[in-house]
PDB file of C-alpha atoms in Angstrom:
ATOM      1  CA  UNK A   1      96.357-105.237-152.758  1.00 42.00           C
ATOM      2  CA  UNK A   2     100.047-103.873-153.520  1.00 55.00           C
ATOM      3  CA  UNK A   3     101.332-100.003-152.489  1.00 66.00           C
ATOM      4  CA  UNK A   4     100.791 -97.919-154.737  1.00 79.00           C
ATOM      5  CA  UNK A   5     102.502 -95.082-153.329  1.00 86.00           C
ATOM      6  CA  UNK A   6     106.094 -94.692-151.760  1.00 91.00           C
ATOM      7  CA  UNK A   7     109.266 -93.474-151.992  1.00 93.00           C
ATOM      8  CA  UNK A   8     110.950 -94.241-155.010  1.00 94.00           C
ATOM      9  CA  UNK A   9     115.472 -93.400-154.492  1.00 94.00           C
ATOM     10  CA  UNK A  10     117.944 -92.958-156.914  1.00 93.00           C
ATOM     11  CA  UNK A  11     121.326 -93.549-155.452  1.00 92.00           C
ATOM     12  CA  UNK A  12     123.079 -92.251-157.993  1.00 92.00           C
ATOM     13  CA  UNK A  13     121.678 -88.664-156.934  1.00 91.00           C
ATOM     14  CA  UNK A  14     121.352 -89.511-153.122  1.00 92.00           C
ATOM     15  CA  UNK A  15     124.448 -88.049-150.697  1.00 90.00           C
ATOM     16  CA  UNK A  16     123.025 -90.495-148.276  1.00 90.00           C
ATOM     17  CA  UNK A  17     122.480 -87.014-145.819  1.00 88.00           C
ATOM     18  CA  UNK A  18     119.697 -89.390-143.512  1.00 87.00           C
ATOM     19  CA  UNK A  19     116.980 -85.777-143.613  1.00 86.00           C
ATOM     20  CA  UNK A  20     114.104 -88.194-145.320  1.00 89.00           C
ATOM     21  CA  UNK A  21     115.184 -91.479-143.247  1.00 87.00           C
ATOM     22  CA  UNK A  22     115.270 -88.909-139.778  1.00 82.00           C
ATOM     23  CA  UNK A  23     111.833 -86.731-140.284  1.00 80.00           C
ATOM     24  CA  UNK A  24     109.665 -89.915-141.848  1.00 83.00           C
ATOM     25  CA  UNK A  25     107.274 -90.229-138.582  1.00 76.00           C
ATOM     26  CA  UNK A  26     105.485 -92.844-140.526  1.00 78.00           C
ATOM     27  CA  UNK A  27     108.615 -96.215-140.411  1.00 82.00           C
ATOM     28  CA  UNK A  28     109.112 -96.419-144.174  1.00 89.00           C
ATOM     29  CA  UNK A  29     112.666 -96.370-143.794  1.00 91.00           C
ATOM     30  CA  UNK A  30     115.260 -98.742-142.150  1.00 89.00           C
ATOM     31  CA  UNK A  31     116.772 -96.943-139.051  1.00 83.00           C
ATOM     32  CA  UNK A  32     119.710 -99.218-139.181  1.00 86.00           C
ATOM     33  CA  UNK A  33     120.827 -98.706-142.128  1.00 87.00           C
ATOM     34  CA  UNK A  34     120.555 -94.939-142.311  1.00 85.00           C
ATOM     35  CA  UNK A  35     122.096 -92.901-142.942  1.00 88.00           C
ATOM     36  CA  UNK A  36     121.334 -94.299-146.603  1.00 90.00           C
ATOM     37  CA  UNK A  37     118.134 -94.464-147.387  1.00 94.00           C
ATOM     38  CA  UNK A  38     116.302 -97.885-147.450  1.00 94.00           C
ATOM     39  CA  UNK A  39     112.689 -98.382-148.300  1.00 94.00           C
ATOM     40  CA  UNK A  40     111.853-100.729-145.702  1.00 91.00           C
ATOM     41  CA  UNK A  41     107.904-100.464-145.061  1.00 88.00           C
ATOM     42  CA  UNK A  42     106.677 -98.811-148.076  1.00 89.00           C
ATOM     43  CA  UNK A  43     102.501-100.032-147.154  1.00 86.00           C
ATOM     44  CA  UNK A  44     103.311 -97.499-144.323  1.00 84.00           C
ATOM     45  CA  UNK A  45     103.825 -94.365-146.127  1.00 87.00           C
ATOM     46  CA  UNK A  46     100.820 -91.987-146.369  1.00 84.00           C
ATOM     47  CA  UNK A  47      99.109 -91.429-149.853  1.00 81.00           C
ATOM     48  CA  UNK A  48     100.346 -88.446-151.808  1.00 82.00           C
ATOM     49  CA  UNK A  49     102.559 -87.740-148.667  1.00 85.00           C
ATOM     50  CA  UNK A  50     105.757 -85.504-150.117  1.00 85.00           C
ATOM     51  CA  UNK A  51     107.785 -84.993-146.776  1.00 85.00           C
ATOM     52  CA  UNK A  52     110.973 -86.595-147.454  1.00 89.00           C
ATOM     53  CA  UNK A  53     110.795 -85.534-151.035  1.00 88.00           C
ATOM     54  CA  UNK A  54     110.349 -81.854-149.969  1.00 85.00           C
ATOM     55  CA  UNK A  55     113.077 -82.217-148.093  1.00 85.00           C
ATOM     56  CA  UNK A  56     115.126 -84.004-150.224  1.00 87.00           C
ATOM     57  CA  UNK A  57     118.041 -81.342-151.198  1.00 84.00           C
ATOM     58  CA  UNK A  58     118.973 -83.109-154.077  1.00 88.00           C
ATOM     59  CA  UNK A  59     116.109 -84.108-155.835  1.00 89.00           C
ATOM     60  CA  UNK A  60     116.576 -88.092-155.208  1.00 92.00           C
ATOM     61  CA  UNK A  61     113.260 -89.070-154.393  1.00 93.00           C
ATOM     62  CA  UNK A  62     110.268 -89.530-155.974  1.00 92.00           C
ATOM     63  CA  UNK A  63     107.056 -91.478-155.600  1.00 91.00           C
ATOM     64  CA  UNK A  64     105.204 -94.531-157.129  1.00 89.00           C
ATOM     65  CA  UNK A  65     101.928 -93.862-158.061  1.00 84.00           C
ATOM     66  CA  UNK A  66     102.639 -90.680-158.094  1.00 80.00           C
ATOM     67  CA  UNK A  67      99.862 -87.870-160.002  1.00 76.00           C
ATOM     68  CA  UNK A  68      99.441 -84.974-158.485  1.00 72.00           C
ATOM     69  CA  UNK A  69     101.983 -82.880-160.530  1.00 76.00           C
ATOM     70  CA  UNK A  70     104.629 -82.797-157.648  1.00 79.00           C
ATOM     71  CA  UNK A  71     107.886 -82.363-159.029  1.00 80.00           C
ATOM     72  CA  UNK A  72     111.725 -82.601-156.835  1.00 80.00           C
ATOM     73  CA  UNK A  73     112.306 -78.807-155.526  1.00 76.00           C
ATOM     74  CA  UNK A  74     115.706 -79.482-155.774  1.00 67.00           C
ATOM     75  CA  UNK A  75     116.372 -77.767-152.366  1.00 54.00           C
ATOM     76  CA  UNK A  76     114.395 -75.174-153.053  1.00 57.00           C
ATOM     77  CA  UNK A  77     111.049 -75.178-150.345  1.00 49.00           C
ATOM     78  CA  UNK A  78     112.926 -77.258-147.772  1.00 48.00           C
ATOM     79  CA  UNK A  79     111.899 -76.968-144.497  1.00 44.00           C
ATOM     80  CA  UNK A  80     113.554 -77.361-142.599  1.00 43.00           C
ATOM     81  CA  UNK A  81     111.926 -76.705-139.158  1.00 40.00           C
ATOM     82  CA  UNK A  82     108.766 -78.781-139.908  1.00 44.00           C
ATOM     83  CA  UNK A  83     107.537 -80.985-137.237  1.00 43.00           C
ATOM     84  CA  UNK A  84     105.267 -82.948-139.464  1.00 48.00           C
ATOM     85  CA  UNK A  85     106.147 -84.659-143.176  1.00 43.00           C
ATOM     86  CA  UNK A  86     102.566 -85.090-144.145  1.00 50.00           C
ATOM     87  CA  UNK A  87     102.170 -81.745-146.210  1.00 49.00           C
ATOM     88  CA  UNK A  88     100.529 -79.773-143.782  1.00 52.00           C
ATOM     89  CA  UNK A  89     103.564 -77.841-143.090  1.00 50.00           C
ATOM     90  CA  UNK A  90     105.263 -78.138-146.751  1.00 45.00           C
ATOM     91  CA  UNK A  91     102.215 -77.731-148.699  1.00 49.00           C
ATOM     92  CA  UNK A  92     102.130 -75.032-151.598  1.00 51.00           C
ATOM     93  CA  UNK A  93     100.203 -71.750-149.844  1.00 59.00           C
ATOM     94  CA  UNK A  94      98.195 -72.020-153.130  1.00 77.00           C
ATOM     95  CA  UNK A  95      97.310 -75.171-152.776  1.00 81.00           C
ATOM     96  CA  UNK A  96      94.195 -76.914-150.917  1.00 87.00           C
ATOM     97  CA  UNK A  97      93.583 -80.474-150.422  1.00 87.00           C
ATOM     98  CA  UNK A  98      90.802 -81.327-148.643  1.00 91.00           C
ATOM     99  CA  UNK A  99      90.411 -85.086-146.945  1.00 92.00           C
ATOM    100  CA  UNK A 100      87.129 -87.333-146.674  1.00 95.00           C
ATOM    101  CA  UNK A 101      87.896 -90.496-144.310  1.00 95.00           C
ATOM    102  CA  UNK A 102      85.155 -92.275-143.364  1.00 96.00           C
ATOM    103  CA  UNK A 103      83.787 -95.767-142.301  1.00 96.00           C
ATOM    104  CA  UNK A 104      80.857 -96.649-144.627  1.00 95.00           C
ATOM    105  CA  UNK A 105      79.095 -94.448-147.660  1.00 95.00           C
ATOM    106  CA  UNK A 106      76.094 -97.668-148.243  1.00 95.00           C
ATOM    107  CA  UNK A 107      74.324 -97.799-145.332  1.00 94.00           C
ATOM    108  CA  UNK A 108      75.925 -95.149-143.075  1.00 96.00           C
ATOM    109  CA  UNK A 109      73.260 -92.446-142.821  1.00 96.00           C
ATOM    110  CA  UNK A 110      76.486 -90.535-140.890  1.00 96.00           C
ATOM    111  CA  UNK A 111      79.165 -90.520-142.948  1.00 97.00           C
ATOM    112  CA  UNK A 112      76.105 -90.068-147.015  1.00 97.00           C
ATOM    113  CA  UNK A 113      74.967 -87.613-144.516  1.00 97.00           C
ATOM    114  CA  UNK A 114      78.064 -85.545-144.175  1.00 97.00           C
ATOM    115  CA  UNK A 115      79.306 -86.842-147.585  1.00 97.00           C
ATOM    116  CA  UNK A 116      76.334 -84.995-149.521  1.00 97.00           C
ATOM    117  CA  UNK A 117      76.911 -81.707-147.481  1.00 97.00           C
ATOM    118  CA  UNK A 118      80.952 -81.784-148.517  1.00 97.00           C
ATOM    119  CA  UNK A 119      79.820 -82.287-152.099  1.00 97.00           C
ATOM    120  CA  UNK A 120      77.518 -79.169-152.299  1.00 97.00           C
ATOM    121  CA  UNK A 121      80.369 -77.218-150.028  1.00 97.00           C
ATOM    122  CA  UNK A 122      82.647 -77.851-151.992  1.00 96.00           C
ATOM    123  CA  UNK A 123      81.141 -77.393-154.981  1.00 96.00           C
ATOM    124  CA  UNK A 124      80.438 -74.050-153.913  1.00 96.00           C
ATOM    125  CA  UNK A 125      84.008 -73.224-153.104  1.00 95.00           C
ATOM    126  CA  UNK A 126      85.767 -74.655-155.075  1.00 95.00           C
ATOM    127  CA  UNK A 127      85.480 -72.376-158.235  1.00 95.00           C
ATOM    128  CA  UNK A 128      85.880 -69.587-155.803  1.00 93.00           C
ATOM    129  CA  UNK A 129      89.167 -70.325-154.284  1.00 92.00           C
ATOM    130  CA  UNK A 130      90.117 -71.446-157.662  1.00 91.00           C
ATOM    131  CA  UNK A 131      89.801 -67.304-158.759  1.00 91.00           C
ATOM    132  CA  UNK A 132      91.665 -66.123-155.546  1.00 88.00           C
ATOM    133  CA  UNK A 133      94.359 -67.971-157.461  1.00 88.00           C
ATOM    134  CA  UNK A 134      94.220 -71.206-155.329  1.00 88.00           C
ATOM    135  CA  UNK A 135      95.089 -75.576-156.845  1.00 87.00           C
ATOM    136  CA  UNK A 136      92.597 -77.809-154.953  1.00 91.00           C
ATOM    137  CA  UNK A 137      92.293 -81.306-154.588  1.00 88.00           C
ATOM    138  CA  UNK A 138      89.197 -83.140-152.880  1.00 91.00           C
ATOM    139  CA  UNK A 139      89.689 -86.504-152.117  1.00 90.00           C
ATOM    140  CA  UNK A 140      87.264 -89.192-149.927  1.00 92.00           C
ATOM    141  CA  UNK A 141      88.998 -92.539-148.596  1.00 92.00           C
ATOM    142  CA  UNK A 142      87.896 -95.333-147.305  1.00 93.00           C
ATOM    143  CA  UNK A 143      89.249 -96.202-143.259  1.00 93.00           C
ATOM    144  CA  UNK A 144      88.345-100.115-145.023  1.00 91.00           C
ATOM    145  CA  UNK A 145      91.257-101.174-142.197  1.00 91.00           C
ATOM    146  CA  UNK A 146      92.248-100.446-139.706  1.00 92.00           C
ATOM    147  CA  UNK A 147      95.432-100.430-141.721  1.00 89.00           C
ATOM    148  CA  UNK A 148      94.496 -97.881-143.411  1.00 89.00           C
ATOM    149  CA  UNK A 149      92.928 -96.565-140.397  1.00 90.00           C
ATOM    150  CA  UNK A 150      96.620 -96.474-138.508  1.00 87.00           C
ATOM    151  CA  UNK A 151      98.112 -95.476-141.837  1.00 82.00           C
ATOM    152  CA  UNK A 152      95.577 -92.275-141.932  1.00 86.00           C
ATOM    153  CA  UNK A 153      95.913 -91.561-138.173  1.00 89.00           C
ATOM    154  CA  UNK A 154      92.139 -91.909-138.324  1.00 93.00           C
ATOM    155  CA  UNK A 155      90.394 -90.342-134.906  1.00 93.00           C
ATOM    156  CA  UNK A 156      86.838 -90.516-136.295  1.00 96.00           C
ATOM    157  CA  UNK A 157      84.207 -91.382-138.804  1.00 97.00           C
ATOM    158  CA  UNK A 158      84.224 -89.433-140.521  1.00 97.00           C
ATOM    159  CA  UNK A 159      86.970 -86.522-140.516  1.00 96.00           C
ATOM    160  CA  UNK A 160      87.326 -84.229-143.012  1.00 95.00           C
ATOM    161  CA  UNK A 161      90.973 -82.458-143.192  1.00 91.00           C
ATOM    162  CA  UNK A 162      92.769 -79.674-144.840  1.00 89.00           C
ATOM    163  CA  UNK A 163      96.378 -79.689-146.033  1.00 84.00           C
ATOM    164  CA  UNK A 164      95.849 -82.402-142.866  1.00 83.00           C
ATOM    165  CA  UNK A 165      94.613 -80.194-140.426  1.00 85.00           C
ATOM    166  CA  UNK A 166      91.508 -81.223-138.567  1.00 89.00           C
ATOM    167  CA  UNK A 167      88.864 -78.912-139.193  1.00 89.00           C
ATOM    168  CA  UNK A 168      87.604 -80.464-135.609  1.00 88.00           C
ATOM    169  CA  UNK A 169      89.175 -79.598-133.319  1.00 81.00           C
ATOM    170  CA  UNK A 170      88.364 -82.200-130.516  1.00 86.00           C
ATOM    171  CA  UNK A 171      86.980 -85.279-131.051  1.00 92.00           C
ATOM    172  CA  UNK A 172      82.744 -85.781-130.298  1.00 94.00           C
ATOM    173  CA  UNK A 173      81.437 -87.996-130.634  1.00 96.00           C
ATOM    174  CA  UNK A 174      78.293 -90.485-129.733  1.00 96.00           C
ATOM    175  CA  UNK A 175      76.688 -93.943-130.472  1.00 96.00           C
ATOM    176  CA  UNK A 176      75.329 -95.201-133.744  1.00 96.00           C
ATOM    177  CA  UNK A 177      73.705 -97.579-134.686  1.00 96.00           C
ATOM    178  CA  UNK A 178      74.503 -97.674-138.504  1.00 95.00           C
ATOM    179  CA  UNK A 179      78.322 -98.435-137.512  1.00 96.00           C
ATOM    180  CA  UNK A 180      77.152-100.493-135.197  1.00 95.00           C
ATOM    181  CA  UNK A 181      75.205-102.346-136.510  1.00 95.00           C
ATOM    182  CA  UNK A 182      77.918-103.019-140.031  1.00 94.00           C
ATOM    183  CA  UNK A 183      79.897-104.220-137.149  1.00 94.00           C
ATOM    184  CA  UNK A 184      77.743-105.889-133.939  1.00 93.00           C
ATOM    185  CA  UNK A 185      79.224-104.231-131.527  1.00 94.00           C
ATOM    186  CA  UNK A 186      79.022-100.476-130.367  1.00 94.00           C
ATOM    187  CA  UNK A 187      80.323 -97.942-131.756  1.00 95.00           C
ATOM    188  CA  UNK A 188      80.467 -94.140-131.816  1.00 96.00           C
ATOM    189  CA  UNK A 189      80.639 -91.718-134.375  1.00 97.00           C
ATOM    190  CA  UNK A 190      81.331 -87.851-134.602  1.00 97.00           C
ATOM    191  CA  UNK A 191      78.839 -85.722-133.861  1.00 97.00           C
ATOM    192  CA  UNK A 192      80.007 -81.574-135.351  1.00 96.00           C
ATOM    193  CA  UNK A 193      79.341 -79.048-132.779  1.00 93.00           C
ATOM    194  CA  UNK A 194      78.803 -75.657-134.474  1.00 93.00           C
ATOM    195  CA  UNK A 195      77.429 -72.965-132.431  1.00 93.00           C
ATOM    196  CA  UNK A 196      76.949 -74.645-129.172  1.00 92.00           C
ATOM    197  CA  UNK A 197      74.492 -77.345-131.031  1.00 94.00           C
ATOM    198  CA  UNK A 198      75.942 -80.668-131.492  1.00 95.00           C
ATOM    199  CA  UNK A 199      74.941 -82.709-134.914  1.00 96.00           C
ATOM    200  CA  UNK A 200      75.613 -85.769-136.477  1.00 97.00           C
ATOM    201  CA  UNK A 201      75.086 -84.511-139.826  1.00 97.00           C
ATOM    202  CA  UNK A 202      76.441 -81.211-139.643  1.00 96.00           C
ATOM    203  CA  UNK A 203      75.429 -77.928-141.545  1.00 97.00           C
ATOM    204  CA  UNK A 204      76.994 -76.188-144.772  1.00 97.00           C
ATOM    205  CA  UNK A 205      77.541 -73.268-142.653  1.00 96.00           C
ATOM    206  CA  UNK A 206      79.594 -75.037-140.391  1.00 95.00           C
ATOM    207  CA  UNK A 207      81.790 -76.961-143.455  1.00 95.00           C
ATOM    208  CA  UNK A 208      82.094 -73.782-144.550  1.00 95.00           C
ATOM    209  CA  UNK A 209      83.612 -70.857-141.757  1.00 93.00           C
ATOM    210  CA  UNK A 210      85.467 -74.519-140.832  1.00 89.00           C
ATOM    211  CA  UNK A 211      87.416 -74.888-144.081  1.00 90.00           C
ATOM    212  CA  UNK A 212      87.830 -70.687-144.570  1.00 90.00           C
ATOM    213  CA  UNK A 213      89.658 -70.731-140.895  1.00 87.00           C
ATOM    214  CA  UNK A 214      91.735 -73.358-141.720  1.00 80.00           C
ATOM    215  CA  UNK A 215      93.240 -72.575-145.736  1.00 79.00           C
ATOM    216  CA  UNK A 216      93.081 -68.408-143.832  1.00 79.00           C
ATOM    217  CA  UNK A 217      94.477 -69.906-140.361  1.00 70.00           C
ATOM    218  CA  UNK A 218      91.534 -68.071-138.507  1.00 57.00           C
ATOM    219  CA  UNK A 219      91.802 -71.358-136.292  1.00 54.00           C
ATOM    220  CA  UNK A 220      94.349 -73.584-134.271  1.00 53.00           C
ATOM    221  CA  UNK A 221      94.419 -76.812-136.223  1.00 49.00           C
ATOM    222  CA  UNK A 222      94.874 -79.505-135.027  1.00 53.00           C
ATOM    223  CA  UNK A 223      97.915 -81.547-136.937  1.00 55.00           C
ATOM    224  CA  UNK A 224      97.289 -85.187-138.313  1.00 54.00           C
ATOM    225  CA  UNK A 225     101.205 -85.821-137.680  1.00 56.00           C
ATOM    226  CA  UNK A 226     101.653 -86.540-134.204  1.00 59.00           C
ATOM    227  CA  UNK A 227     101.509 -90.166-132.202  1.00 68.00           C
ATOM    228  CA  UNK A 228      99.017 -92.096-133.254  1.00 81.00           C
ATOM    229  CA  UNK A 229      97.220 -95.198-131.817  1.00 89.00           C
ATOM    230  CA  UNK A 230      93.897 -96.066-133.507  1.00 93.00           C
ATOM    231  CA  UNK A 231      91.377 -95.278-130.897  1.00 94.00           C
ATOM    232  CA  UNK A 232      89.520 -98.428-128.735  1.00 95.00           C
ATOM    233  CA  UNK A 233      86.684 -98.304-130.606  1.00 95.00           C
ATOM    234  CA  UNK A 234      87.692 -98.293-134.124  1.00 96.00           C
ATOM    235  CA  UNK A 235      89.622-100.853-132.679  1.00 95.00           C
ATOM    236  CA  UNK A 236      86.452-102.942-132.120  1.00 95.00           C
ATOM    237  CA  UNK A 237      84.996-101.438-134.235  1.00 96.00           C
ATOM    238  CA  UNK A 238      86.633-103.482-137.201  1.00 95.00           C
ATOM    239  CA  UNK A 239      87.613-106.298-135.232  1.00 95.00           C
ATOM    240  CA  UNK A 240      83.586-106.418-135.141  1.00 94.00           C
ATOM    241  CA  UNK A 241      83.742-106.375-138.804  1.00 92.00           C
ATOM    242  CA  UNK A 242      86.439-108.851-139.608  1.00 90.00           C
ATOM    243  CA  UNK A 243      84.720-111.537-136.756  1.00 89.00           C
ATOM    244  CA  UNK A 244      81.006-111.263-138.797  1.00 82.00           C
ATOM    245  CA  UNK A 245      82.335-110.797-142.567  1.00 77.00           C
ATOM    246  CA  UNK A 246      84.515-114.196-141.737  1.00 70.00           C
ATOM    247  CA  UNK A 247      81.384-115.294-140.303  1.00 62.00           C
ATOM    248  CA  UNK A 248      79.749-118.198-142.340  1.00 56.00           C
ATOM    249  CA  UNK A 249      75.909-116.982-142.601  1.00 57.00           C
ATOM    250  CA  UNK A 250      77.560-113.994-143.457  1.00 52.00           C
ATOM    251  CA  UNK A 251      77.066-112.196-139.783  1.00 51.00           C
ATOM    252  CA  UNK A 252      73.196-113.007-139.560  1.00 51.00           C
ATOM    253  CA  UNK A 253      74.092-114.634-136.443  1.00 53.00           C
ATOM    254  CA  UNK A 254      76.220-111.985-135.227  1.00 47.00           C
TER     255      UNK A 254
END
């Protein structure tokens, strides 16, 4: 499938300052061509990331597939000291982007259960946040492949992020029978900790508190834009899933 989101440079407007090339942490631009912004690896761009566009002082960057209503700020909203290019520091103060990242919504009880709880929480919170003047965007993204997982710096399934920040401050996991069956390997999935108790499917109260605390800065949320390596647990999941799908018996012998 062709990549449907990446930066497009207007070279007639670009002043070749090199900011976009220097600030992109995902390797989208060809650094050997700096300061000229040459998009070398569009497949590495994170969907709906406007990091380089938000930093462009002349509005020379737009995005293929743009459907969020974003427009080039032309230097009016530059974040000079920001270390993050995935929106967690450049997002509008009145925009909330909630992302649900998961491995499977067909057979995994943990992913399905968390999805149902999050849907209910978002149905409750969104009207109230809208009244308060917030624009709320809610996205669900399946981590189908290791490449997609790497693109989103995926650490554990399921993951909930608010404006690029994981609502959980640490990763706790235990064995997940459903995902182990999918891959034919031993797979651990996320455990949510709330009031000292572990939950494979988080309670509504936990998600509501975590989302609101992240929005209003009541917790020191973890940024998803740091250096990343696909966890070994997920490497084994994707390798096992690929092996099962390529097996002539459809994985029944694995």
